[in-house]
Coordinates of C-alpha atoms in Angstrom, one line a residue:
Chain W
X1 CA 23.9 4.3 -8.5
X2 CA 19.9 4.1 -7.5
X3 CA 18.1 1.0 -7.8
X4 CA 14.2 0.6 -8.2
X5 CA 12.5 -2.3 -6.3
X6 CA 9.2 -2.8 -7.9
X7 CA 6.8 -5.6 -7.0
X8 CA 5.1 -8.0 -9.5
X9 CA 1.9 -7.5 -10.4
X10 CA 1.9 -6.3 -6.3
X11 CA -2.0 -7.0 -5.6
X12 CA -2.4 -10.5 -7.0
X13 CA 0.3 -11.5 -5.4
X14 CA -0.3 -10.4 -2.0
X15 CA -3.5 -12.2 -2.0
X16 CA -1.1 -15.4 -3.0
X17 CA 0.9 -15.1 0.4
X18 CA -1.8 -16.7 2.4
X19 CA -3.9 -18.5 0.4
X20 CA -1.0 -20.9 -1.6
X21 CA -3.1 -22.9 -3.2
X22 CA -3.5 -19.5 -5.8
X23 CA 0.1 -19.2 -6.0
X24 CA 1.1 -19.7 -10.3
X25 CA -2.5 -19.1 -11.1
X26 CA -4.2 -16.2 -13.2
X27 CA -5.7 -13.9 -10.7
X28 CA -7.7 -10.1 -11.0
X29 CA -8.4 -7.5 -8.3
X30 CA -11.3 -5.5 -8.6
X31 CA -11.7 -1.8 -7.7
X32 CA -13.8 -0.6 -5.0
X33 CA -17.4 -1.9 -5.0
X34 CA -15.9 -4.5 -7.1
X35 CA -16.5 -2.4 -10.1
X36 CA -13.5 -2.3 -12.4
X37 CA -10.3 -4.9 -12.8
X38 CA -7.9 -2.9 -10.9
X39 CA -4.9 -5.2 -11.2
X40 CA -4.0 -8.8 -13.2
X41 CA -1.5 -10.4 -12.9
X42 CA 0.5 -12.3 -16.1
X43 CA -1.3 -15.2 -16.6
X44 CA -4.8 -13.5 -16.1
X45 CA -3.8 -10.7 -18.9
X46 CA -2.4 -14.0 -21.1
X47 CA -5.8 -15.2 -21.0
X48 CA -7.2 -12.1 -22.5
X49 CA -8.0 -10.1 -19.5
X50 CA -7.9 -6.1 -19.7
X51 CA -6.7 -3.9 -16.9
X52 CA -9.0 -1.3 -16.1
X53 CA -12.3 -3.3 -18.0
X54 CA -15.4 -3.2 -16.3
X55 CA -15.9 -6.7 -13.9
X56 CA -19.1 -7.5 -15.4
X57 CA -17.7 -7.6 -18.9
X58 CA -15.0 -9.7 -18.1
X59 CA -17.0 -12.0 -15.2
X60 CA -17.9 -15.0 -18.4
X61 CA -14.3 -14.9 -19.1
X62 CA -13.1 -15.7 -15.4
X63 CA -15.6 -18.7 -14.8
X64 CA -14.8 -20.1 -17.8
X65 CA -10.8 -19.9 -17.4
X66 CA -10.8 -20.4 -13.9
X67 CA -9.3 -16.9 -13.2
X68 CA -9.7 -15.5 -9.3
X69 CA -11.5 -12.5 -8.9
X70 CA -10.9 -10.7 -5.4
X71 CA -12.1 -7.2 -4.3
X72 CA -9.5 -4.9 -3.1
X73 CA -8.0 -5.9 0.4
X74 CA -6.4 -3.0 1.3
X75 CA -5.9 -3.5 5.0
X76 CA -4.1 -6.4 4.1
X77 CA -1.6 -4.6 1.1
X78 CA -1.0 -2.1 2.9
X79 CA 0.6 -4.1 6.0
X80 CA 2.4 -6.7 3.6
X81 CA 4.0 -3.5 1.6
X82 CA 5.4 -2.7 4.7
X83 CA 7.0 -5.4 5.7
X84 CA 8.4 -5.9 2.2
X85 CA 9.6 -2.1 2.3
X86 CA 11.3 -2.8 5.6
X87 CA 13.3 -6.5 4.2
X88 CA 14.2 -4.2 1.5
X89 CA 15.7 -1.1 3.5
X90 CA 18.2 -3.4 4.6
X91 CA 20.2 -3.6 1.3
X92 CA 21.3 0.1 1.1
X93 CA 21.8 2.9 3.0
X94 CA 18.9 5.0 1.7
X95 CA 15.3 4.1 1.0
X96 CA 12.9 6.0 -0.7
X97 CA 9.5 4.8 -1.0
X98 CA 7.6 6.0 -4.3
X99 CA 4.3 3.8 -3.9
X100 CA 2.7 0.9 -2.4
X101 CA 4.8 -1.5 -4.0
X102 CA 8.1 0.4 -5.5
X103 CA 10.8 1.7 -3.5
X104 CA 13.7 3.6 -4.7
X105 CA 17.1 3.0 -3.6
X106 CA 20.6 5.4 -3.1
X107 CA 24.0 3.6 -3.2
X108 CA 25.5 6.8 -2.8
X109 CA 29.3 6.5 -1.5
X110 CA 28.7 2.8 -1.3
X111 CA 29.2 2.0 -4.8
X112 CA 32.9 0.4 -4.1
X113 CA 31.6 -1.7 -1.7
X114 CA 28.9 -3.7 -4.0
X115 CA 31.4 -5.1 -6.8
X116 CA 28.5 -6.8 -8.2
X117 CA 25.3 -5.1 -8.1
X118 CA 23.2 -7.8 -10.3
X119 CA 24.5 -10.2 -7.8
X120 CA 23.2 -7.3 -4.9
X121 CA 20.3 -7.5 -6.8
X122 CA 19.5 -11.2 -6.6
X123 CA 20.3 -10.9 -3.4
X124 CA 17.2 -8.4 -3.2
X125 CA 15.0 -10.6 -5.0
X126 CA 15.7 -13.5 -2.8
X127 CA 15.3 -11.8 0.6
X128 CA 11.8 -10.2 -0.4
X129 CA 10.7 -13.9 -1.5
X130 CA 11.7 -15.5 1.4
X131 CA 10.8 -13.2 4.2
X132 CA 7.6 -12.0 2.7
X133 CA 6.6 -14.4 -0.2
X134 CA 6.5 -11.3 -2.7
X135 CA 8.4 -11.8 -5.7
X136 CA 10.0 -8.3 -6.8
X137 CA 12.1 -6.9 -9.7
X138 CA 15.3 -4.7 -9.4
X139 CA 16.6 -2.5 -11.8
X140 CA 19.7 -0.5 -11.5
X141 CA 20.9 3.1 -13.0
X142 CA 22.7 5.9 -12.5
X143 CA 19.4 8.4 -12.3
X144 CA 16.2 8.0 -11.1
X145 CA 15.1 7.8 -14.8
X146 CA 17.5 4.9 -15.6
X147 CA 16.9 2.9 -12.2
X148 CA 13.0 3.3 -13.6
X149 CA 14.1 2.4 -17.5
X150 CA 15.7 -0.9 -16.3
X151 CA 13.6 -1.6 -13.8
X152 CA 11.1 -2.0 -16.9
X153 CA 13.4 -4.1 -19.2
X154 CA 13.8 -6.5 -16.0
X155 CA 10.0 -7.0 -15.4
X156 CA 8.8 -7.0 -19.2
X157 CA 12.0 -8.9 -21.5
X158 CA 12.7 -12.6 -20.9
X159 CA 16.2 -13.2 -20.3
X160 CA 16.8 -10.7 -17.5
X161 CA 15.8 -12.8 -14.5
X162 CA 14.2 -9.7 -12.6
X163 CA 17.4 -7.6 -12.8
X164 CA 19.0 -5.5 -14.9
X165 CA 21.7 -3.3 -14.6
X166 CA 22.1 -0.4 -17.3
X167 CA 26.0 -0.1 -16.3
X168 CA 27.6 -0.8 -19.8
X169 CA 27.2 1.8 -22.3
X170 CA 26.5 -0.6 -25.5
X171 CA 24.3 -2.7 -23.5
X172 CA 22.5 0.4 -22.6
X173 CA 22.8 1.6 -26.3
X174 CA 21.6 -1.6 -27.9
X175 CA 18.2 -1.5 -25.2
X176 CA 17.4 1.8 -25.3
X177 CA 17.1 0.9 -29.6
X178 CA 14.6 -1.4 -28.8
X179 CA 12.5 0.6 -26.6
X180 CA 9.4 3.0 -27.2
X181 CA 9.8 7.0 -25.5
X182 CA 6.6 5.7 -23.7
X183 CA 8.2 3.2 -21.7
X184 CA 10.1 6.4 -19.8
X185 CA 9.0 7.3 -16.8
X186 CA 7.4 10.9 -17.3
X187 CA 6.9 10.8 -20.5
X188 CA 2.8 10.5 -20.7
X189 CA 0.7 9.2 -23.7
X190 CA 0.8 12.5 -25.8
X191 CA 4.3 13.6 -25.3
X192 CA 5.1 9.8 -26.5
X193 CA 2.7 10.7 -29.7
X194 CA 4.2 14.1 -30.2
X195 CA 7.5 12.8 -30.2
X196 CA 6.4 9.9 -32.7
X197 CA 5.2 13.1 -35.0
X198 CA 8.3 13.9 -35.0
X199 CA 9.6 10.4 -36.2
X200 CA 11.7 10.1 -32.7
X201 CA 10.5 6.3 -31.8
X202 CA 13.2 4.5 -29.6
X203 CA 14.3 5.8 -26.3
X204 CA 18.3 6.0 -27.9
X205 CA 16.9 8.6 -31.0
X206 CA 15.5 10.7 -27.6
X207 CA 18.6 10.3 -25.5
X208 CA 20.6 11.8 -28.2
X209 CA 18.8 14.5 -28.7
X210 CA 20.3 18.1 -27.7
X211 CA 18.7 20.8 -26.6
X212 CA 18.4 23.2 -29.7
X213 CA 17.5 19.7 -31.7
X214 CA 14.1 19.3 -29.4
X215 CA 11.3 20.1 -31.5
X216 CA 9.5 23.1 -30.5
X217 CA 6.3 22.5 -27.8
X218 CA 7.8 20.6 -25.9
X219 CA 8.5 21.7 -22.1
X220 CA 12.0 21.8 -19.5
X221 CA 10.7 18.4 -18.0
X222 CA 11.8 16.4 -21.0
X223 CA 15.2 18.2 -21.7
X224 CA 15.4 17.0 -18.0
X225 CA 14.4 13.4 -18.6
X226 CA 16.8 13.5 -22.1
X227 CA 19.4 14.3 -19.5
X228 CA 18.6 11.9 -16.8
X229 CA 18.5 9.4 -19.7
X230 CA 22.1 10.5 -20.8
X231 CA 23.3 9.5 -16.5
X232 CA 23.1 13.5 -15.7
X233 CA 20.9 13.0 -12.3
X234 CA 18.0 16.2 -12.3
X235 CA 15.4 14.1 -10.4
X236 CA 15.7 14.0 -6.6
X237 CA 13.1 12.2 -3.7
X238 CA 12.1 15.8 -3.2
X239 CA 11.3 16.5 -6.9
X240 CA 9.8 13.3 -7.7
X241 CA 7.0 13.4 -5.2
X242 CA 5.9 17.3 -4.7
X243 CA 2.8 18.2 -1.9
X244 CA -0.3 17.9 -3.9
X245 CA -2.1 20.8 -5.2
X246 CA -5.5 19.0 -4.8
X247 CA -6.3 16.5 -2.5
X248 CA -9.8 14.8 -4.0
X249 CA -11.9 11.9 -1.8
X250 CA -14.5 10.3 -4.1
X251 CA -16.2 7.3 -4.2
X252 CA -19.0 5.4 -6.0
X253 CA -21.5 3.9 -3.9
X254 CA -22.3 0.4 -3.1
X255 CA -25.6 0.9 -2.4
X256 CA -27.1 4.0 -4.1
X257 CA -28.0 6.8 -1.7
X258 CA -31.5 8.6 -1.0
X259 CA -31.6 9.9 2.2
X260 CA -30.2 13.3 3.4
X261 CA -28.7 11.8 6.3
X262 CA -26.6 9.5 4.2
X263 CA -25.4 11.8 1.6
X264 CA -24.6 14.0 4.5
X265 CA -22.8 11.1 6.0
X266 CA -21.0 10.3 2.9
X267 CA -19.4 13.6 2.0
X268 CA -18.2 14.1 5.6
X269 CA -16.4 10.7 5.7
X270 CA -15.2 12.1 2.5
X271 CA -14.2 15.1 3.7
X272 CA -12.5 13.6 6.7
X273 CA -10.6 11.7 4.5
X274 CA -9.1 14.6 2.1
X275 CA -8.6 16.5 5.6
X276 CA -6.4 13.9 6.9
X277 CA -4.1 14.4 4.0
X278 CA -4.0 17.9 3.7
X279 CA -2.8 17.8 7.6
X280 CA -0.3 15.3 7.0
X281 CA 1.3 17.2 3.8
X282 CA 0.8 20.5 6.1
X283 CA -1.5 22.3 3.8
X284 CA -4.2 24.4 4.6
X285 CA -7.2 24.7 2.0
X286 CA -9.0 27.8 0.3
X287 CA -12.0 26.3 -1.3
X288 CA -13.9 23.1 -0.7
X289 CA -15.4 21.5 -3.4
X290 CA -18.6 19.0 -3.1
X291 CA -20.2 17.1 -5.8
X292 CA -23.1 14.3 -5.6
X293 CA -24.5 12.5 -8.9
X294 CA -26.3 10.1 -10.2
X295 CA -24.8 7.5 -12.3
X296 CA -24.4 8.8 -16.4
X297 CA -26.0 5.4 -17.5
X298 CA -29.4 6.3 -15.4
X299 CA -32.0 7.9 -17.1
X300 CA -31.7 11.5 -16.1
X301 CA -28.2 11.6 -15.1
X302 CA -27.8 14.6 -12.7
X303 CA -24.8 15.8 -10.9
X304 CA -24.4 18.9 -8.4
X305 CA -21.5 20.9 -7.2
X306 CA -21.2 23.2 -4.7
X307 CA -17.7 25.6 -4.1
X308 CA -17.2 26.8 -0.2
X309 CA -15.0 29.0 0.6
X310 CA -12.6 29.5 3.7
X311 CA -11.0 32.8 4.8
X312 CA -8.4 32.2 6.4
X313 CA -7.5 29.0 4.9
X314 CA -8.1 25.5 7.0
X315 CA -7.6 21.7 7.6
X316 CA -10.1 21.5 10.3
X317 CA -12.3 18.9 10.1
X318 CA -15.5 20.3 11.5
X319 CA -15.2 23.4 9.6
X320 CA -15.3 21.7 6.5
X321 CA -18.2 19.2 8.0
X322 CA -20.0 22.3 9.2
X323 CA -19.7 24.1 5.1
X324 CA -21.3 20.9 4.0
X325 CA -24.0 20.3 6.4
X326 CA -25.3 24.2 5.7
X327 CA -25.3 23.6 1.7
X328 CA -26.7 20.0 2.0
X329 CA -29.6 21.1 0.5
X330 CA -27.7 22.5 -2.3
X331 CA -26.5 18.9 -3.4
X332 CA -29.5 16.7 -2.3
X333 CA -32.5 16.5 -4.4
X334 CA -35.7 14.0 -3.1
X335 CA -36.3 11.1 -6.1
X336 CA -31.8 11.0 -7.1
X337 CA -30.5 7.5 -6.2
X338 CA -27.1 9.0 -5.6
X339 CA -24.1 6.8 -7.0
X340 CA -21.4 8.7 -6.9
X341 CA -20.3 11.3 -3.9
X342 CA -17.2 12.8 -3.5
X343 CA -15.1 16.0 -2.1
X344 CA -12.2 17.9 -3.0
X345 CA -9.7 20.5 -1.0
X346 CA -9.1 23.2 -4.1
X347 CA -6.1 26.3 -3.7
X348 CA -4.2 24.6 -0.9
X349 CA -1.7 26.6 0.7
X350 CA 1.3 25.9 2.8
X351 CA 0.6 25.8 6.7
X352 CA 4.0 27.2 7.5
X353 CA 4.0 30.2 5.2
X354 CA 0.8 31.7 5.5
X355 CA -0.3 34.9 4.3
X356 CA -2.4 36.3 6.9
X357 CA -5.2 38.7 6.3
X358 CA -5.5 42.0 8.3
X359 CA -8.7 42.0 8.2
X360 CA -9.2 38.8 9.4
X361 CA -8.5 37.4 12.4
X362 CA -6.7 34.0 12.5
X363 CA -8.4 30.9 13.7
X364 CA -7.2 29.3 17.0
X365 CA -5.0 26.8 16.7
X366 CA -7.0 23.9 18.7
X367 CA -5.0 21.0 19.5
X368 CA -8.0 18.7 18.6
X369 CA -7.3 17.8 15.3
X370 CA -3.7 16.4 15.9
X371 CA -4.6 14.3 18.5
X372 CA -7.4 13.5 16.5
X373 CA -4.9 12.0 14.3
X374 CA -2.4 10.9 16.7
X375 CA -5.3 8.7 18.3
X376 CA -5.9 7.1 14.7
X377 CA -2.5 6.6 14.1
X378 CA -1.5 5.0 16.8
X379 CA -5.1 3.1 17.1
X380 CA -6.2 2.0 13.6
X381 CA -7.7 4.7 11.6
X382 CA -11.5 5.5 12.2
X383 CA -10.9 4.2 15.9
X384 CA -12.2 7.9 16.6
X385 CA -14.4 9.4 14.4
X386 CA -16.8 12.4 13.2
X387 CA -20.1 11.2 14.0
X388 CA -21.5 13.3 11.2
X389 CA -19.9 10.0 9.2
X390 CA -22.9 8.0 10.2
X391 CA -21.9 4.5 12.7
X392 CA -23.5 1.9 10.7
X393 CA -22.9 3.4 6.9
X394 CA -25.1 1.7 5.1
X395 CA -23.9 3.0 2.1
X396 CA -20.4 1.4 2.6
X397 CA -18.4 -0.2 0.2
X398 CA -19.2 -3.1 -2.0
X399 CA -16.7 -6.0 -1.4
X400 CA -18.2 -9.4 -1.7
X401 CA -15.4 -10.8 -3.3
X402 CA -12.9 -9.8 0.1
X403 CA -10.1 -12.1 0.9
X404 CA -9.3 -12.0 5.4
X405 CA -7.1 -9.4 7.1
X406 CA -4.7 -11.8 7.6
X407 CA -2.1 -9.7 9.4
X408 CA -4.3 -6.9 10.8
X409 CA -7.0 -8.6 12.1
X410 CA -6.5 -11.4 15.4
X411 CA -9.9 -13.1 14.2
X412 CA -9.0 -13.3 10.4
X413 CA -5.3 -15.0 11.1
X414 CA -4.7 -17.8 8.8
X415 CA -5.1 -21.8 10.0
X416 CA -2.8 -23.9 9.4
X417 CA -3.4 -27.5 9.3
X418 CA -1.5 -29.5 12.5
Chain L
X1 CA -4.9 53.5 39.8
X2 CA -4.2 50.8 38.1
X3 CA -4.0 47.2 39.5
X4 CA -2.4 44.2 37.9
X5 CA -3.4 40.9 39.6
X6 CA -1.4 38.4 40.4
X7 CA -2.4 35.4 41.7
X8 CA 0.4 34.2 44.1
X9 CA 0.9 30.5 44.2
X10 CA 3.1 28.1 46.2
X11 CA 4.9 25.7 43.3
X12 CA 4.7 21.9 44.5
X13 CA 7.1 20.2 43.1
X14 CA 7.1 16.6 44.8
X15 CA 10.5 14.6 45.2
X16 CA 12.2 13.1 42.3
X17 CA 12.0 9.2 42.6
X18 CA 15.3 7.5 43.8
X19 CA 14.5 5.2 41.2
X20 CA 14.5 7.8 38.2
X21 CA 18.2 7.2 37.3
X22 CA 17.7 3.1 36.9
X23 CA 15.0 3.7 34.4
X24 CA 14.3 0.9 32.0
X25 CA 11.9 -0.1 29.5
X26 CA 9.3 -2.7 31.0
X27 CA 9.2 -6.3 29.2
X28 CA 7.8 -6.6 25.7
X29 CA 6.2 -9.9 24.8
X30 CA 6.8 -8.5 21.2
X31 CA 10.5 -8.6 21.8
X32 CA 9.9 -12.0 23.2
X33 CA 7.9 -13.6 20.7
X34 CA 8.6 -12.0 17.5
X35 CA 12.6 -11.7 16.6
X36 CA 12.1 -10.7 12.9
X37 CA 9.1 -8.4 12.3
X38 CA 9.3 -7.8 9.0
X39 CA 9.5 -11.4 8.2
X40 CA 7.2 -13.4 10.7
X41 CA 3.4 -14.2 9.8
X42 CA 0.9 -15.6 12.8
X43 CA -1.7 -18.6 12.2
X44 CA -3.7 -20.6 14.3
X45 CA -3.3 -24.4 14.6
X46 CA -6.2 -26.3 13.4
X47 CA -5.5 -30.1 14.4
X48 CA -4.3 -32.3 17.3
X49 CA -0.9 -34.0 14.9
X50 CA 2.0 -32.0 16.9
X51 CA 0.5 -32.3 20.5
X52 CA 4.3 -34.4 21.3
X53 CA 5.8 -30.7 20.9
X54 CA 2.9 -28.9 22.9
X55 CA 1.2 -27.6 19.6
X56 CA -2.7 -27.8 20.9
X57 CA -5.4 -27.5 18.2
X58 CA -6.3 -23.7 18.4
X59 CA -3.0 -22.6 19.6
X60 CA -1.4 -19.4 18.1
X61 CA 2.1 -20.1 16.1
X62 CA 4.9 -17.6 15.5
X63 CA 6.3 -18.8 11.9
X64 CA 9.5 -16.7 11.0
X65 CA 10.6 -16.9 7.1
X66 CA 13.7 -15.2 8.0
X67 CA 15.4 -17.8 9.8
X68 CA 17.5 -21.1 8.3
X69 CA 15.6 -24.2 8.7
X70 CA 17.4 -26.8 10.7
X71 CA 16.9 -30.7 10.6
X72 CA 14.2 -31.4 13.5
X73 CA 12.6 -27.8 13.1
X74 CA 8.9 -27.6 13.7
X75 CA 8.0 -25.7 10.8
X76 CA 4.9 -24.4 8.5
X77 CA 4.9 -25.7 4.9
X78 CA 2.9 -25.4 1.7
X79 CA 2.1 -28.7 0.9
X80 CA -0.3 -28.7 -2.0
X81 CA -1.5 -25.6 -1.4
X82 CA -2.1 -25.9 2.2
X83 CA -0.5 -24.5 5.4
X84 CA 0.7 -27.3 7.5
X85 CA 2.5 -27.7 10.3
X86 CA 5.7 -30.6 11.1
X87 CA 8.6 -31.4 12.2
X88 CA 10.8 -31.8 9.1
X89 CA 13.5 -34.4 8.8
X90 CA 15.8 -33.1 5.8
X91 CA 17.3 -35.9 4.4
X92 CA 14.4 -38.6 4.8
X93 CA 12.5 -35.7 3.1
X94 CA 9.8 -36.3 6.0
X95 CA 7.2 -34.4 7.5
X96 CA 6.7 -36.0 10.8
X97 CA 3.9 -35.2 13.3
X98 CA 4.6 -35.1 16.8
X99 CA 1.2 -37.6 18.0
X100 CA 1.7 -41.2 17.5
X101 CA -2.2 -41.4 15.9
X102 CA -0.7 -39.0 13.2
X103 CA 1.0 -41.0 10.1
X104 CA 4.5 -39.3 9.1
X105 CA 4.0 -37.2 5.8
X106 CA 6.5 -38.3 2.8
X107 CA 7.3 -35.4 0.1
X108 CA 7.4 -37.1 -2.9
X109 CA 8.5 -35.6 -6.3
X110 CA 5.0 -34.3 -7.6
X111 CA 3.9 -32.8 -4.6
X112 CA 3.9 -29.1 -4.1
X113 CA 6.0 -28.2 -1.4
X114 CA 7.5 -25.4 0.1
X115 CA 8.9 -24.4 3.2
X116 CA 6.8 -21.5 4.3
X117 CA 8.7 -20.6 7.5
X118 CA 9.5 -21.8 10.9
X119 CA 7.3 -21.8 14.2
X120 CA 9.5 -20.2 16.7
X121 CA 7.3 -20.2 19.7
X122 CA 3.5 -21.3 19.7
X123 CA 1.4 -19.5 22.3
X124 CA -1.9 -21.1 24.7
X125 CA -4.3 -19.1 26.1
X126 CA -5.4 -20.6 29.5
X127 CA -8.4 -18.7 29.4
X128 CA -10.2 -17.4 26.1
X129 CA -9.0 -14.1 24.8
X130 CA -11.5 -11.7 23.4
X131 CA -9.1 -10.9 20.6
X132 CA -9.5 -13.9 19.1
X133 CA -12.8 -14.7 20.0
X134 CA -15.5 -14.9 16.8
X135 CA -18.0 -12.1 16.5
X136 CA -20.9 -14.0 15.4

């Protein structure tokens, strides 16, 4: 059996661990530069709010209903994940973690020894609450798919109390006729249309689907999800999270850029970014993409892209920071109030099975860049930096709406009245 | 002719330390202080109620959620939507404070109360630490 741990509405209610007083009320998190509504949790979205609206749209609605607004406190999710991944690593033997807030877990062999897994399952629920003030949802299945399917039905139906356990084969019959093909993990907007098209509208019509019965179009991922549906497991850690083929930095600006210099500094903190992944997933990139705009709503909107290329491949910082300083000129125009800035790491490649060019001699393999990251790693990331990435930027992020670092920070810990 | 250098060099190699074999691993205040880390949030007391126990206003508190709370626990609560720090008396349902200027806090039905964790060691600093010292 696997099991999917899944936090509530995860970043509303990490900002209600420290400031109780929110705790029960609606709440919103906005995106960087406090642009969009990023998250809401279920009393906000009762009031009318829209994930993914613009803040400023939805600003009259929140002072008149009372709802919090914060803007995004990473520092602090990103600890309190964590420690709630770590309370729930205890209750089986393997641990898979999918995103910030969802964790997968294996009871492989262990089965026999959890009688009751909706009982195991409270259990769950209980620890995460106490020990980190998160409340989280548990669903239970015999694939990946199903863990995900009843994970859903836990969170979403009344009557489940934040577990459910598709173990029984009516029970799992009599659910999966109540619910939509796009409540299945994988199965994106169109597919769900396509399959509508096709008049196949509950999740049990899918699961009993064969094979030569699939309508034509569509590809081997959903035969593999009809047979992860049907307890046949095809999804594995190692499928469901592949290396990325892209790895993209991009931002809009707080403060709308107009200097060289900060554009400049602005795509290399971008570009330190994207290199910082591409080292930890091992790959090496072909082709660095830059691109610097103007926001669509200005007047003339403008937008520029440049393409470098790198033979042999890399995932050294400076060589990217050095491609961008020589095209700068390229992407920055005198009079554009830059908004939005960004970079991207195209044709990545494998760092362990590397094709080498005759022709080309390969790089050095300097040690700098690993201890580059080691130092950050160990020290808090931009403890060491590219300078190129500007020391005050004064193009930062927008976040006026920031709750403390509670647990990352010594000066921001949280008073408590004695 | 051809000639192939090599430097000659005279290894120093030192002398092992006697002590190598008793090698442990040197005292960790986080071992100390901290028991569950997963579960265990630190605050700051703000307030001069639980001086009796040695709770100073501005002294750093360990509060653990993962362990039982026992009668006479000095422990952190939510109490209306604040943090707050007593000693909690179970069955009188009584927050007491440790300072006899302090009243005794009663949890009555319509307050909002839960137990947030409890303070497992509360830490001075004799002289200021720059870590918590405010940027202004």
């Amino acid at each position: 059996m696997f099991a999917l741990v899944d936090a509530n509405s995860f970043y509303c209610s990490a900002e209600q661990v420290f400031r109780p007083h929110w705790r029960g009320k609606p709440m919103i998190v906005l995106s960087n530069n406090d642009g969009c509504i990023v998250a809401a949790n279920k009393q906000a979205i009762a009031l009318g709010i829209k994930k993914f609206q613009p803040y400023f749209k939805a600003k009259q609605l929140c002072e008149k209903s009372g709802i919090i607004a914060c803007s995004s406190n990473y520092e602090l999710y990103a600890d309190l994940s964590h420690k709630m991944m770590q309370v729930i690593a205890r209750f089986a033997p393997e641990q898979h973690i999918y995103s910030i807030d969802e964790s997968f877990l294996s009871f492989k062999h262990c089965t026999q020894a959890i009688p009751d897994l909706a009982a195991h399952a409270q259990n769950i629920r209980r620890a995460v609450w106490k020990e980190t003030r998160l409340p989280v949802c548990v669903g239970f299945g015999k694939t990946l798919t199903l863990a995900k399917v009843a994970n859903h039905i836990a969170k979403k139906w009344p009557g489940f109390n934040g577990v459910c356990v598709l173990d029984d084969e009516s029970l799992t019959k009599q659910l999966f006729t109540q619910l939509s093909p796009a409540d299945v993990w994988g199965i994106g907007r169109k597919t769900a249309k396509k399959l509508q098209q096709n008049s196949i509208c509950s999740v049990y019509q899918l699961s009993t689907l064969t094979i030569n019965q699939l309508p034509a179009g569509f590809n081997v991922e959903l035969q593999r999800t009809i047979k992860e549906l049907n307890g046949e497991v095809c999804k594995t850690w190692d499928t469901v999270r592949a290396d990325k083929l892209q790895i993209f930095s991009t931002r809009s600006m707080g403060k709308r850029i107009r200097h060289r210099e900060h554009l400049n500094q602005a795509l290399a903190k971008h570009a330190s970014i994207a290199a910082v992944k591409a080292r930890q997933q091992q790959s090496l990139c072909a082709t660095l993409m830059v691109f610097a705009a103007n926001s669509p709503f200005d007047e003339t909107p403008c937008s520029y892209k440049i393409l470098c290329h790198f033979n042999p491949p890399t995932n050294n910082t400076t060589q990217l920071l050095k491609a961008i300083k020589d095209n700068i000129n390229q992407l920055f125009k005198p009079g554009v109030a830059y908004y939005k800035v960004g970079v991207g790491l195209l044709n990545l490649s494998s760092e362990k099975n590397q094709q080498w060019d005759l022709f080309v001699p390969p790089q050095e393999n300097t040690p700098l860049m690993s201890v580059l990251d080691q130092i950050n790693q160990r020290y808090g990331s931009d403890c060491a930096f590219f300078a190129a990435q500007g020391i005050n930027q004064v193009w930062g992020m927008r976040r006026e709406l920031l709750t403390p670092q509670y647990t990352t920070n010594w000066q921001h810990i949280p008073p408590i009245l004695c | 002719m051809k000639f192939i250098p090599i430097t000659a060099s005279a290894g120093i190699t030192g002398f092992e330390s006697p002590a190598s074999d008793y090698l442990q691993l040197p005292l960790s205040l986080d071992a100390l202080l901290v028991e569950h880390p997963s579960a265990t949030f630190i605050g700051k007391a703000d307030g001069h109620s639980m001086q009796g126990v040695g709770i100073f206003s501005g002294d750093i508190l360990i509060v653990d959620r993962h362990v039982t709370v026992k009668e006479g626990d000095v422990i952190v609560a939510n109490l209306n939507g604040e943090f707050i720090c007593k000693i909690l008396h179970i069955a009188q349902r009584l927050l007491a404070s440790a300072n006899v200027k302090y009243k005794d806090i009663a949890i009555n039905e319509e307050d909002q109360f839960t137990i947030e964790g409890v303070v497992i060691r509360s830490i001075r600093c004799h002289r200021a630490s720059q870590l918590l010292a405010v940027n202004i």
